[in-house]
Amino acid sequence: MIELDPRMRFVAVIDNKGKIREAIMKSGKTSLKSQKEEEHFCRQVAQRRQMRREFDVSLGKVRYVHVEREKVTQMVVYTPRNIIYFTMEPEMPIEEKLMLVTKIKTMASAL
């Protein structure tokens, strides 16, 4: 997944309890968070998934989560058993970001 676009920074597969099953940082990129912060953030991603499920009946299931920050774009895609969290450079056009979401959702459907 990390090789889908040169502007991708980080990809993690997280279980539903927030434990990182696998993670990779793009070669040449530096993490914006410490490992401890990354682990804490991933636990929070799993907690937010549980909170969002409360609205699945009334609003429908979440397709993906998109957060724009000054230094990074964060995306989250849910699969039945895992959560795919990935980051990319913020200056990418939105259309290209959405194409990456679609590709990652397709790849992640097998996980």
Coordinates of C-alpha atoms in Angstrom, one line a residue:
M1 CA 0.0 0.0 0.0
I2 CA 2.8 2.4 0.9
E3 CA 4.0 2.2 -2.7
L4 CA 0.7 3.4 -4.3
D5 CA 1.9 7.0 -4.4
P6 CA 5.3 8.7 -3.6
R7 CA 3.5 11.2 -1.3
M8 CA 2.2 8.5 1.0
R9 CA 4.1 8.6 4.4
F10 CA 2.8 5.8 6.7
V11 CA 0.5 2.8 6.7
A12 CA -0.6 0.8 9.6
V13 CA -3.0 -2.2 10.0
I14 CA -4.6 -2.0 13.4
D15 CA -6.8 -4.6 15.1
N16 CA -10.2 -3.6 16.6
K17 CA -8.6 -3.2 20.0
G18 CA -6.1 -0.7 18.7
K19 CA -3.0 -2.9 18.6
I20 CA -0.8 -2.3 15.6
R21 CA -0.5 -5.5 13.6
E22 CA 1.8 -4.1 11.0
A23 CA 3.2 -0.7 10.2
I24 CA 5.5 0.8 7.6
M25 CA 7.0 4.3 7.2
K26 CA 7.9 5.3 3.7
S27 CA 11.7 5.2 3.1
G28 CA 13.1 8.7 3.4
K29 CA 10.2 10.0 5.5
T30 CA 10.5 10.8 9.2
S31 CA 7.7 10.1 11.7
L32 CA 5.9 13.2 13.1
K33 CA 5.1 11.2 16.3
S34 CA 7.1 9.1 18.6
Q35 CA 6.4 5.3 18.7
K36 CA 4.6 5.7 22.0
E37 CA 2.5 8.5 20.5
E38 CA 1.8 6.4 17.4
E39 CA 0.6 3.4 19.6
H40 CA -1.6 5.7 21.7
F41 CA -3.1 7.3 18.5
C42 CA -3.8 3.8 17.1
R43 CA -5.7 2.8 20.2
Q44 CA -7.7 6.0 19.9
V45 CA -8.5 5.2 16.2
A46 CA -10.0 1.8 17.4
Q47 CA -12.0 3.5 20.1
R48 CA -13.4 6.1 17.7
R49 CA -14.5 3.2 15.4
Q50 CA -16.6 1.8 18.3
M51 CA -18.1 5.3 19.0
R52 CA -19.0 5.7 15.3
R53 CA -20.8 2.4 15.2
E54 CA -23.4 3.9 17.5
F55 CA -24.7 5.9 14.4
D56 CA -24.5 3.1 11.8
V57 CA -28.2 2.4 12.0
S58 CA -29.3 6.0 11.7
L59 CA -26.6 7.4 9.4
G60 CA -25.1 4.3 7.7
K61 CA -21.7 2.8 8.1
V62 CA -18.6 4.9 7.8
R63 CA -17.0 4.6 4.4
Y64 CA -13.7 6.3 5.4
V65 CA -12.4 9.0 7.7
H66 CA -10.4 11.9 6.4
V67 CA -8.5 14.5 8.5
E68 CA -6.6 17.4 7.1
R69 CA -3.8 18.8 9.3
E70 CA -1.2 21.4 8.6
K71 CA 1.6 18.8 8.3
V72 CA -0.1 15.7 7.2
T73 CA -3.4 14.2 5.8
Q74 CA -4.7 11.2 7.9
M75 CA -7.1 8.6 6.5
V76 CA -8.8 5.7 8.1
V77 CA -10.5 2.8 6.3
Y78 CA -12.4 0.1 8.1
T79 CA -12.5 -3.6 7.2
P80 CA -14.5 -6.2 9.2
R81 CA -11.5 -7.3 11.2
N82 CA -9.0 -4.5 10.9
I83 CA -8.5 -0.8 10.5
I84 CA -6.2 0.7 7.9
Y85 CA -4.7 4.0 9.0
F86 CA -2.5 5.9 6.5
T87 CA -1.0 9.3 6.1
M88 CA 0.1 11.3 3.1
E89 CA 1.5 14.7 2.3
P90 CA -1.2 17.4 2.8
E91 CA -0.7 19.2 -0.5
M92 CA -2.1 16.4 -2.6
P93 CA -5.2 17.3 -4.6
I94 CA -8.4 15.9 -3.0
E95 CA -9.2 13.8 -6.1
E96 CA -5.9 12.0 -5.9
K97 CA -6.5 11.4 -2.2
L98 CA -9.9 9.9 -2.9
M99 CA -8.4 7.6 -5.6
L100 CA -5.9 6.3 -3.0
V101 CA -8.8 5.7 -0.6
T102 CA -10.6 3.6 -3.2
K103 CA -7.4 1.6 -4.1
I104 CA -6.7 1.0 -0.4
K105 CA -10.3 -0.1 0.3
T106 CA -10.0 -2.6 -2.6
M107 CA -6.7 -3.9 -1.3
A108 CA -7.9 -4.0 2.3
S109 CA -11.0 -6.0 1.5
A110 CA -8.9 -9.1 1.5
L111 CA -7.6 -8.5 5.0

